[in-house]
PDB file of C-alpha atoms in Angstrom:
ATOM      1  CA  MET U   1      -6.169 -20.955 -19.761  1.00  0.00           C
ATOM      2  CA  ALA U   2      -5.180 -17.611 -18.204  1.00  0.00           C
ATOM      3  CA  ASN U   3      -2.197 -17.317 -15.892  1.00  0.00           C
ATOM      4  CA  THR U   4      -3.651 -17.294 -12.358  1.00  0.00           C
ATOM      5  CA  ASN U   5      -0.281 -16.747 -10.682  1.00  0.00           C
ATOM      6  CA  PRO U   6       0.664 -13.049 -11.030  1.00  0.00           C
ATOM      7  CA  THR U   7       4.213 -13.712  -9.793  1.00  0.00           C
ATOM      8  CA  LYS U   8       5.005 -16.467 -12.312  1.00  0.00           C
ATOM      9  CA  GLY U   9       7.766 -15.476 -14.691  1.00  0.00           C
ATOM     10  CA  LEU U  10       9.144 -12.633 -12.560  1.00  0.00           C
ATOM     11  CA  ALA U  11      12.853 -12.311 -11.955  1.00  0.00           C
ATOM     12  CA  ALA U  12      13.813 -13.757  -8.569  1.00  0.00           C
ATOM     13  CA  LYS U  13      16.703 -12.938  -6.259  1.00  0.00           C
ATOM     14  CA  ALA U  14      17.598 -13.518  -2.631  1.00  0.00           C
ATOM     15  CA  LEU U  15      17.257  -9.866  -1.698  1.00  0.00           C
ATOM     16  CA  THR U  16      19.588  -8.006   0.618  1.00  0.00           C
ATOM     17  CA  ASN U  17      19.909  -4.283   1.246  1.00  0.00           C
ATOM     18  CA  GLU U  18      22.888  -4.231  -1.142  1.00  0.00           C
ATOM     19  CA  THR U  19      20.999  -5.977  -3.962  1.00  0.00           C
ATOM     20  CA  LEU U  20      18.062  -3.599  -3.485  1.00  0.00           C
ATOM     21  CA  LYS U  21      20.374  -0.599  -3.722  1.00  0.00           C
ATOM     22  CA  SER U  22      21.945  -2.025  -6.888  1.00  0.00           C
ATOM     23  CA  LEU U  23      18.649  -2.561  -8.757  1.00  0.00           C
ATOM     24  CA  LYS U  24      18.619  -0.116 -11.663  1.00  0.00           C
ATOM     25  CA  ALA U  25      15.601   1.769 -12.942  1.00  0.00           C
ATOM     26  CA  PRO U  26      14.274   0.444 -16.245  1.00  0.00           C
ATOM     27  CA  THR U  27      14.745   2.591 -19.328  1.00  0.00           C
ATOM     28  CA  ASP U  28      12.473   0.709 -21.725  1.00  0.00           C
ATOM     29  CA  ARG U  29       9.324   0.309 -19.594  1.00  0.00           C
ATOM     30  CA  PRO U  30       7.580   1.974 -16.639  1.00  0.00           C
ATOM     31  CA  TYR U  31       8.632  -0.672 -14.057  1.00  0.00           C
ATOM     32  CA  TYR U  32       9.767  -4.230 -13.443  1.00  0.00           C
ATOM     33  CA  ASP U  33       9.188  -6.613 -10.532  1.00  0.00           C
ATOM     34  CA  VAL U  34      11.614  -8.840  -8.633  1.00  0.00           C
ATOM     35  CA  ARG U  35      10.494 -11.671  -6.329  1.00  0.00           C
ATOM     36  CA  ASP U  36      12.340 -12.081  -3.026  1.00  0.00           C
ATOM     37  CA  LEU U  37      13.603 -15.653  -2.636  1.00  0.00           C
ATOM     38  CA  GLY U  38      14.277 -14.920   1.054  1.00  0.00           C
ATOM     39  CA  CYS U  39      10.590 -14.275   1.828  1.00  0.00           C
ATOM     40  CA  ARG U  40       7.941 -16.051  -0.195  1.00  0.00           C
ATOM     41  CA  GLY U  41       5.411 -13.611  -1.634  1.00  0.00           C
ATOM     42  CA  LEU U  42       7.413 -10.395  -1.277  1.00  0.00           C
ATOM     43  CA  ILE U  43       7.854  -8.485  -4.531  1.00  0.00           C
ATOM     44  CA  VAL U  44       9.928  -5.382  -5.150  1.00  0.00           C
ATOM     45  CA  ARG U  45       8.658  -3.109  -7.917  1.00  0.00           C
ATOM     46  CA  VAL U  46      11.384  -0.941  -9.430  1.00  0.00           C
ATOM     47  CA  HIS U  47       9.887   2.112 -11.141  1.00  0.00           C
ATOM     48  CA  ALA U  48      11.459   4.113 -13.977  1.00  0.00           C
ATOM     49  CA  SER U  49      11.889   6.951 -11.470  1.00  0.00           C
ATOM     50  CA  GLY U  50      14.179   4.689  -9.414  1.00  0.00           C
ATOM     51  CA  VAL U  51      11.652   4.241  -6.586  1.00  0.00           C
ATOM     52  CA  LYS U  52      11.557   0.715  -5.183  1.00  0.00           C
ATOM     53  CA  SER U  53       8.361  -0.378  -3.452  1.00  0.00           C
ATOM     54  CA  PHE U  54       7.467  -3.568  -1.574  1.00  0.00           C
ATOM     55  CA  ARG U  55       4.318  -5.396  -2.699  1.00  0.00           C
ATOM     56  CA  TRP U  56       2.388  -8.595  -2.080  1.00  0.00           C
ATOM     57  CA  HIS U  57      -0.045 -10.196  -4.534  1.00  0.00           C
ATOM     58  CA  TYR U  58      -2.669 -12.418  -2.912  1.00  0.00           C
ATOM     59  CA  ARG U  59      -6.051 -13.910  -3.753  1.00  0.00           C
ATOM     60  CA  THR U  60      -9.249 -13.342  -1.832  1.00  0.00           C
ATOM     61  CA  ASP U  61     -12.835 -13.950  -2.860  1.00  0.00           C
ATOM     62  CA  GLY U  62     -11.594 -15.277  -6.202  1.00  0.00           C
ATOM     63  CA  LYS U  63      -9.810 -12.025  -7.046  1.00  0.00           C
ATOM     64  CA  THR U  64      -6.133 -11.122  -7.121  1.00  0.00           C
ATOM     65  CA  LYS U  65      -5.377  -8.185  -4.845  1.00  0.00           C
ATOM     66  CA  VAL U  66      -2.201  -6.194  -4.269  1.00  0.00           C
ATOM     67  CA  GLU U  67      -1.004  -4.772  -0.975  1.00  0.00           C
ATOM     68  CA  THR U  68       1.812  -2.199  -1.118  1.00  0.00           C
ATOM     69  CA  PHE U  69       3.812  -1.948   2.113  1.00  0.00           C
ATOM     70  CA  GLY U  70       5.974   1.076   1.363  1.00  0.00           C
ATOM     71  CA  ARG U  71       9.089   2.351  -0.341  1.00  0.00           C
ATOM     72  CA  PHE U  72      12.569   0.991   0.260  1.00  0.00           C
ATOM     73  CA  GLY U  73      15.034   3.370   1.849  1.00  0.00           C
ATOM     74  CA  LYS U  74      16.107   5.193   4.965  1.00  0.00           C
ATOM     75  CA  ALA U  75      14.184   8.419   4.372  1.00  0.00           C
ATOM     76  CA  ASN U  76      11.262   9.341   6.605  1.00  0.00           C
ATOM     77  CA  GLY U  77       8.262   7.193   5.712  1.00  0.00           C
ATOM     78  CA  HIS U  78      10.331   4.557   3.917  1.00  0.00           C
ATOM     79  CA  ILE U  79      10.830   1.002   5.194  1.00  0.00           C
ATOM     80  CA  SER U  80      13.708  -1.446   5.306  1.00  0.00           C
ATOM     81  CA  LEU U  81      13.801  -4.907   3.780  1.00  0.00           C
ATOM     82  CA  LYS U  82      13.467  -6.449   7.249  1.00  0.00           C
ATOM     83  CA  ASN U  83      10.394  -4.315   8.024  1.00  0.00           C
ATOM     84  CA  ALA U  84       8.829  -5.240   4.672  1.00  0.00           C
ATOM     85  CA  ARG U  85       9.363  -8.945   5.384  1.00  0.00           C
ATOM     86  CA  ASP U  86       7.903  -8.600   8.889  1.00  0.00           C
ATOM     87  CA  THR U  87       4.917  -6.648   7.544  1.00  0.00           C
ATOM     88  CA  LEU U  88       4.324  -9.320   4.912  1.00  0.00           C
ATOM     89  CA  GLU U  89       4.359 -12.098   7.512  1.00  0.00           C
ATOM     90  CA  ARG U  90       1.801 -10.194   9.630  1.00  0.00           C
ATOM     91  CA  ALA U  91      -0.359  -9.614   6.539  1.00  0.00           C
ATOM     92  CA  LYS U  92      -0.178 -13.316   5.640  1.00  0.00           C
ATOM     93  CA  ALA U  93      -1.260 -14.241   9.174  1.00  0.00           C
ATOM     94  CA  LYS U  94      -4.230 -11.830   8.972  1.00  0.00           C
ATOM     95  CA  HIS U  95      -5.175 -13.237   5.575  1.00  0.00           C
ATOM     96  CA  GLN U  96      -4.978 -16.827   6.868  1.00  0.00           C
ATOM     97  CA  ALA U  97      -7.197 -15.852   9.830  1.00  0.00           C
ATOM     98  CA  GLY U  98      -9.803 -14.461   7.441  1.00  0.00           C
ATOM     99  CA  GLU U  99      -9.247 -10.816   8.393  1.00  0.00           C
ATOM    100  CA  ARG U 100      -9.075  -7.959   5.920  1.00  0.00           C
ATOM    101  CA  VAL U 101      -5.491  -7.282   4.881  1.00  0.00           C
ATOM    102  CA  GLY U 102      -4.384  -3.657   5.039  1.00  0.00           C
ATOM    103  CA  HIS U 103      -7.427  -2.604   7.041  1.00  0.00           C
ATOM    104  CA  ALA U 104      -6.644  -0.655  10.199  1.00  0.00           C
ATOM    105  CA  GLU U 105      -9.135  -0.395  13.035  1.00  0.00           C
ATOM    106  CA  ASP U 106      -9.549   3.350  12.493  1.00  0.00           C
ATOM    107  CA  ASP U 107     -10.096   3.197   8.719  1.00  0.00           C
ATOM    108  CA  PRO U 108     -13.421   4.765   7.798  1.00  0.00           C
ATOM    109  CA  GLU U 109     -16.012   2.318   6.554  1.00  0.00           C
ATOM    110  CA  THR U 110     -18.655   4.815   5.429  1.00  0.00           C
ATOM    111  CA  VAL U 111     -18.683   8.118   3.586  1.00  0.00           C
ATOM    112  CA  ALA U 112     -19.969   9.796   6.775  1.00  0.00           C
ATOM    113  CA  GLU U 113     -16.957   8.543   8.769  1.00  0.00           C
ATOM    114  CA  LEU U 114     -14.581   9.679   6.036  1.00  0.00           C
ATOM    115  CA  ALA U 115     -16.238  13.106   5.893  1.00  0.00           C
ATOM    116  CA  GLU U 116     -15.896  13.497   9.663  1.00  0.00           C
ATOM    117  CA  ILE U 117     -12.188  12.603   9.553  1.00  0.00           C
ATOM    118  CA  LEU U 118     -11.692  15.111   6.728  1.00  0.00           C
ATOM    119  CA  TYR U 119     -13.615  17.799   8.592  1.00  0.00           C
ATOM    120  CA  ARG U 120     -11.775  17.357  11.911  1.00  0.00           C
ATOM    121  CA  GLY U 121      -8.318  16.894  10.412  1.00  0.00           C
ATOM    122  CA  ARG U 122      -8.273  19.241   7.456  1.00  0.00           C
ATOM    123  CA  ILE U 123     -11.114  21.735   7.665  1.00  0.00           C
ATOM    124  CA  LEU U 124     -11.350  22.792  11.323  1.00  0.00           C
ATOM    125  CA  PRO U 125      -7.657  23.593  11.767  1.00  0.00           C
ATOM    126  CA  HIS U 126      -7.260  25.476   8.469  1.00  0.00           C
ATOM    127  CA  ARG U 127     -10.484  27.315   7.603  1.00  0.00           C
ATOM    128  CA  LYS U 128     -11.730  30.630   8.941  1.00  0.00           C
ATOM    129  CA  ARG U 129     -15.357  29.546   8.476  1.00  0.00           C
ATOM    130  CA  PRO U 130     -15.476  25.742   8.825  1.00  0.00           C
ATOM    131  CA  GLU U 131     -19.260  25.889   9.282  1.00  0.00           C
ATOM    132  CA  VAL U 132     -19.602  26.553   5.520  1.00  0.00           C
ATOM    133  CA  VAL U 133     -17.833  23.295   4.718  1.00  0.00           C
ATOM    134  CA  ARG U 134     -19.835  21.509   7.429  1.00  0.00           C
ATOM    135  CA  TYR U 135     -23.037  22.712   5.750  1.00  0.00           C
ATOM    136  CA  ILE U 136     -21.889  21.463   2.342  1.00  0.00           C
ATOM    137  CA  LEU U 137     -20.901  18.099   3.788  1.00  0.00           C
ATOM    138  CA  ASP U 138     -24.179  17.666   5.667  1.00  0.00           C
ATOM    139  CA  HIS U 139     -26.578  18.906   2.980  1.00  0.00           C
ATOM    140  CA  ASP U 140     -24.912  18.130  -0.347  1.00  0.00           C
ATOM    141  CA  ILE U 141     -22.718  15.083   0.261  1.00  0.00           C
ATOM    142  CA  LEU U 142     -24.148  13.168   3.187  1.00  0.00           C
TER     143      LEU U 142
END
């Protein structure tokens, strides 16, 4: 029988900011995972590059899914251990309520919505002739 628990067999530690900082990058493989004993379900993936990212493995519709919450650190765009734990608890609550995990209200649900976001955010502000891209989107893609 196949292992249905993706976190079984992972190293486990009660994570703190100091233990996260002390986790070393692997030299013999691309990454390794560490389970957080302080917050059930939180996993830290340590990449060979030294990047540490917070993840959660969960099951929905009979499939194992992975939600990545962000990178550990103090740099812009990175999150702290406390924020990762809080984000995981919110994600668990959404999952328990039957809502889609990781789905924001403004996420596009169709190709047309995605194309419009691309056009308004990336094409209009940066192109001299955005109408050419609009034509391609309307006639060739949509």
